[in-house]
Amino acid sequence: MVKLLVRLLLALASPLLSIATLYHDVADLPDTSFDFIVIGGGTAGNVVANRLTENPKYNVLVLEAGLSNEGVLPAIVPFLGSSLPNSLYDWNYSTTAQTGLNGRAIPYPRGCLLGGSSSINYMVYSRGSSDDWDQYAEVTGDSGWSWDHVQQYFQKNERWSSPPDNHSTVGEYDPRVHSKSGINAVTLSGFPQGIDERLIKTTQELSEDFPFNLDINGGTPLGIGWGQSTIDSHGQRSSSATSYLGPQFINRTNLHVLIKAQVSRLIQTALNPPTFKSVEFIQGGTGELQVVSATKEIILSAGSIGSPHILLNSGIGDRQALIDIGIQPIVHLPDVGQNLSDQATIGVYWEVNSTDTFDTISRNSTLAGEVLEEWLDDRSGRFVSSVLGNILGWVRLPLDNPVLEGKVDPAPGSNSPHYEILPLNGLAPLPLPPTGNFLSLVSALLSPLSRGSVKLSSDDPFAAPLIDPGFLNNTQDLYMMREGVKILLKLVSAPVWDNYIVGLYGPAAVLANATDVEVEEYVRELASTIFHPLGSASMSARGAQHGVVDPDLTVKGVAGLRIVDGSVLPRPPSANPQAAVYVIAERASDFIKTAWA
Ligand SMILES: Cc1cc2nc3c(=O)[nH]c(=O)nc-3n(C[C@H](O)[C@H](O)[C@H](O)COP(=O)(O)OP(=O)(O)OC[C@H]3O[C@@H](n4cnc5c(N)ncnc54)[C@H](O)[C@@H]3O)c2cc1C
Ligand SMILES: *[C@@H]1O[C@H](CO)[C@@H](O)[C@H](O)[C@H]1NC(C)=O
Ligand SMILES: *[C@@H]1O[C@H](CO)[C@@H](O)[C@H](O)[C@H]1NC(C)=O
Ligand SMILES: *[C@@H]1O[C@H](CO)[C@@H](O)[C@H](O)[C@H]1NC(C)=O
Ligand SMILES: *[C@@H]1O[C@H](CO)[C@@H](O)[C@H](O)[C@H]1NC(C)=O
Ligand SMILES: *[C@@H]1O[C@H](CO)[C@@H](O)[C@H](O)[C@H]1NC(C)=O
Ligand SMILES: *[C@@H]1O[C@H](CO)[C@@H](O)[C@H](O)[C@H]1NC(C)=O
Ligand SMILES: *[C@@H]1O[C@H](CO)[C@@H](O)[C@H](O)[C@H]1NC(C)=O
Ligand SMILES: *[C@@H]1O[C@H](CO)[C@@H](O)[C@H](O)[C@H]1NC(C)=O
């Protein structure tokens, strides 16, 4: 163990010294005025900071509430990432009591460190369907958001990399739809898992329901295929902090990144049109309020919870709701914090006839230490990938299913899945019993109809907001989740699972011979989040009466302020959203460069 600790210290010591423009103390900032200020050094914010500072004439300040990602082992070693929620690197939010979840309030992690949620997420990289993007273009009236047009931004983001174990990837992806010229590393699995072959065999045995898809990121994701993750060829997480703020960028003399800087609000600097070019924040644990200003623009990239929270604190939101909580309203923009969407998940668990699952590692710290040693030695072994399986599924419910018959398809088109299936070669997130090996299959509802909100809990800008994703509030979502459970049960009915599955485990035991009502009750008791809050500061067409930002991401009725993060997505993509967030940030950077050219 001592040897391991020494190894860890050596592995982590050097990067701390290499950073030139990362400030730990506000007193070290060279100035209080910058061309651009980016609020939130998260997934989107770091992209904008990188792209704007390509122009040496622009000074950019990033204000990040959390700590640095440098040397944070669980944010580097992919398998350990699941220990980041409820840690020093998490905002530690909870939802309000969710009616649709039998009154449960659930933990709602958001990254609180450089890289934001890209530093704590499960690293799945999924672009969504072409329908998703074509619908964004349609509802915003901006064809620039269409699938074809955003390809250039996926390419600027993605740096396709060989997998950490250098295995042959022929037949696991389609090279024609990938880019090696981007900044953010994306790769296939770097360590084989016991269930890989069974999942691939399922695509042969049940090819109608679960066809094999060579590349789930080519715009037509339906089927089962090899997952792609934001992990580099050395088996390390690629976040917006390791990529867009990498060593070759962070040392730019025009880029300034201040950590431990929590923004409370924007300050109005001109009346007509209302202009907000100053930012108030506290830094480094002292309660003293600081102010910095932008000469050109403020870019709000605090995420789907942080961005509406800061807008509301600043008097930008629904006039009456602001008055009720004791905040002086400045701009009446009723949709700030409204229309929050998230993709609910439900897991099914089985005990399995195998010892080749990660349960063996989860319950044996000696073994876990050995696997970490392997990673430290040459970036190999089970820890080069996350706890998720190497393969993902994307499935549609037939439109003649009674849940959808006669209804509007909740998905944006016929090439869009209703469900994502995430297999795990072990038991998660249920507590692990002392013996046994397990399979978990998780289904995520990709196009929920339910919507929720982010609201202020008080006039104290540092108090956590009220987060209500409204999970399963719309009963059609509940029925869709019920059908999602049936799809998981069907998947393991393929003959290849016959000598593998021992039986349903734990709470999932009720699913044997269950009625629809019993499955719905199972869903209400166990459903959770896939951690994808979006839409709380939504884009809408220019001139629309609803929405928060125009298609160029400028805030409606306000000058000098853009929102660039997941909160602007009008609806969730049929995917995990980080790829979409990266695309939004890449395109926003072009908008800003053009506006100030
Ligand atoms: C546990 C977890 C697992 C996930 N798994 C996946 C996955 O596998 N694949 C996928 O595609 N997506 C996944 N996601 C979702 C994905 O990571 C997010 O949708 C995406 O990263 C959001 O990017 P963002 O820029 O909108 O916000 P963030 O990346 O969260 O950035 C917001 C930043 O702003 C900072 N901030 C907030 N408020 C303030 C303030 N007041 N002052 C200063 N700074 C502030 C935050 O600390 C943070 O750094 C996951 C998310 C979580 C939490
Ligand atoms: C989140 O909670 C954990 C565990 O209670 C705690 O250690 C951590 O400091 C909290 N995070 C923050 C940012 O306060
Ligand atoms: C993979 O190849 C790279 C160089 O191409 C090498 O550094 C690395 O050690 C190899 N990894 C494995 C596990 O073979
Ligand atoms: C930053 O570092 C890179 C190498 O990582 C180097 O090429 C570049 O010149 C450095 N820039 C500055 C401004 O020091
Ligand atoms: C835990 O792992 C170690 C190292 O691989 C092994 O020697 C030991 O037998 C394991 N313990 C149990 C209880 O399986
Ligand atoms: C969900 O439904 C409950 C009960 O009908 C209601 O109290 C709550 O406000 C709803 N939440 C949302 C976000 O609509
Ligand atoms: C477990 O798997 C072995 C083959 O690996 C098989 O012989 C045995 O019947 C299986 N047991 C169960 C309970 O399925
Ligand atoms: C109930 O489920 C079990 C296990 O799936 C199955 O063997 C059995 O046939 C089912 N019984 C009925 C009445 O459907
Ligand atoms: C939410 O989105 C819908 C559809 O875009 C829009 O009509 C509505 O005004 C938005 N706001 C609220 C609070 O529902």
XYZ file of N, CA and C and ligand atoms in Angstrom, residues 164-166 380, ligand 3:
26
model
N -6.620 2.220 -25.786
C -5.466 2.044 -24.899
C -4.786 0.686 -25.038
N -5.526 -0.364 -25.420
C -4.888 -1.688 -25.542
C -4.450 -1.989 -26.977
N -4.596 -1.009 -27.864
C -4.150 -1.148 -29.257
C -4.799 -2.319 -29.997
N -2.860 0.195 -18.505
C -3.585 -0.957 -19.031
C -4.506 -1.517 -17.947
C -0.082 0.767 -27.483
O 0.752 1.413 -28.402
C 1.444 2.531 -27.873
C 2.227 3.197 -28.977
O 1.614 3.032 -30.192
C 2.349 2.078 -26.744
O 2.945 3.220 -26.145
C 1.540 1.340 -25.682
O 2.397 0.794 -24.699
C 0.718 0.215 -26.309
N -0.147 -0.319 -25.281
C -0.371 -1.601 -25.128
C -1.235 -1.979 -23.981
O 0.105 -2.438 -25.871
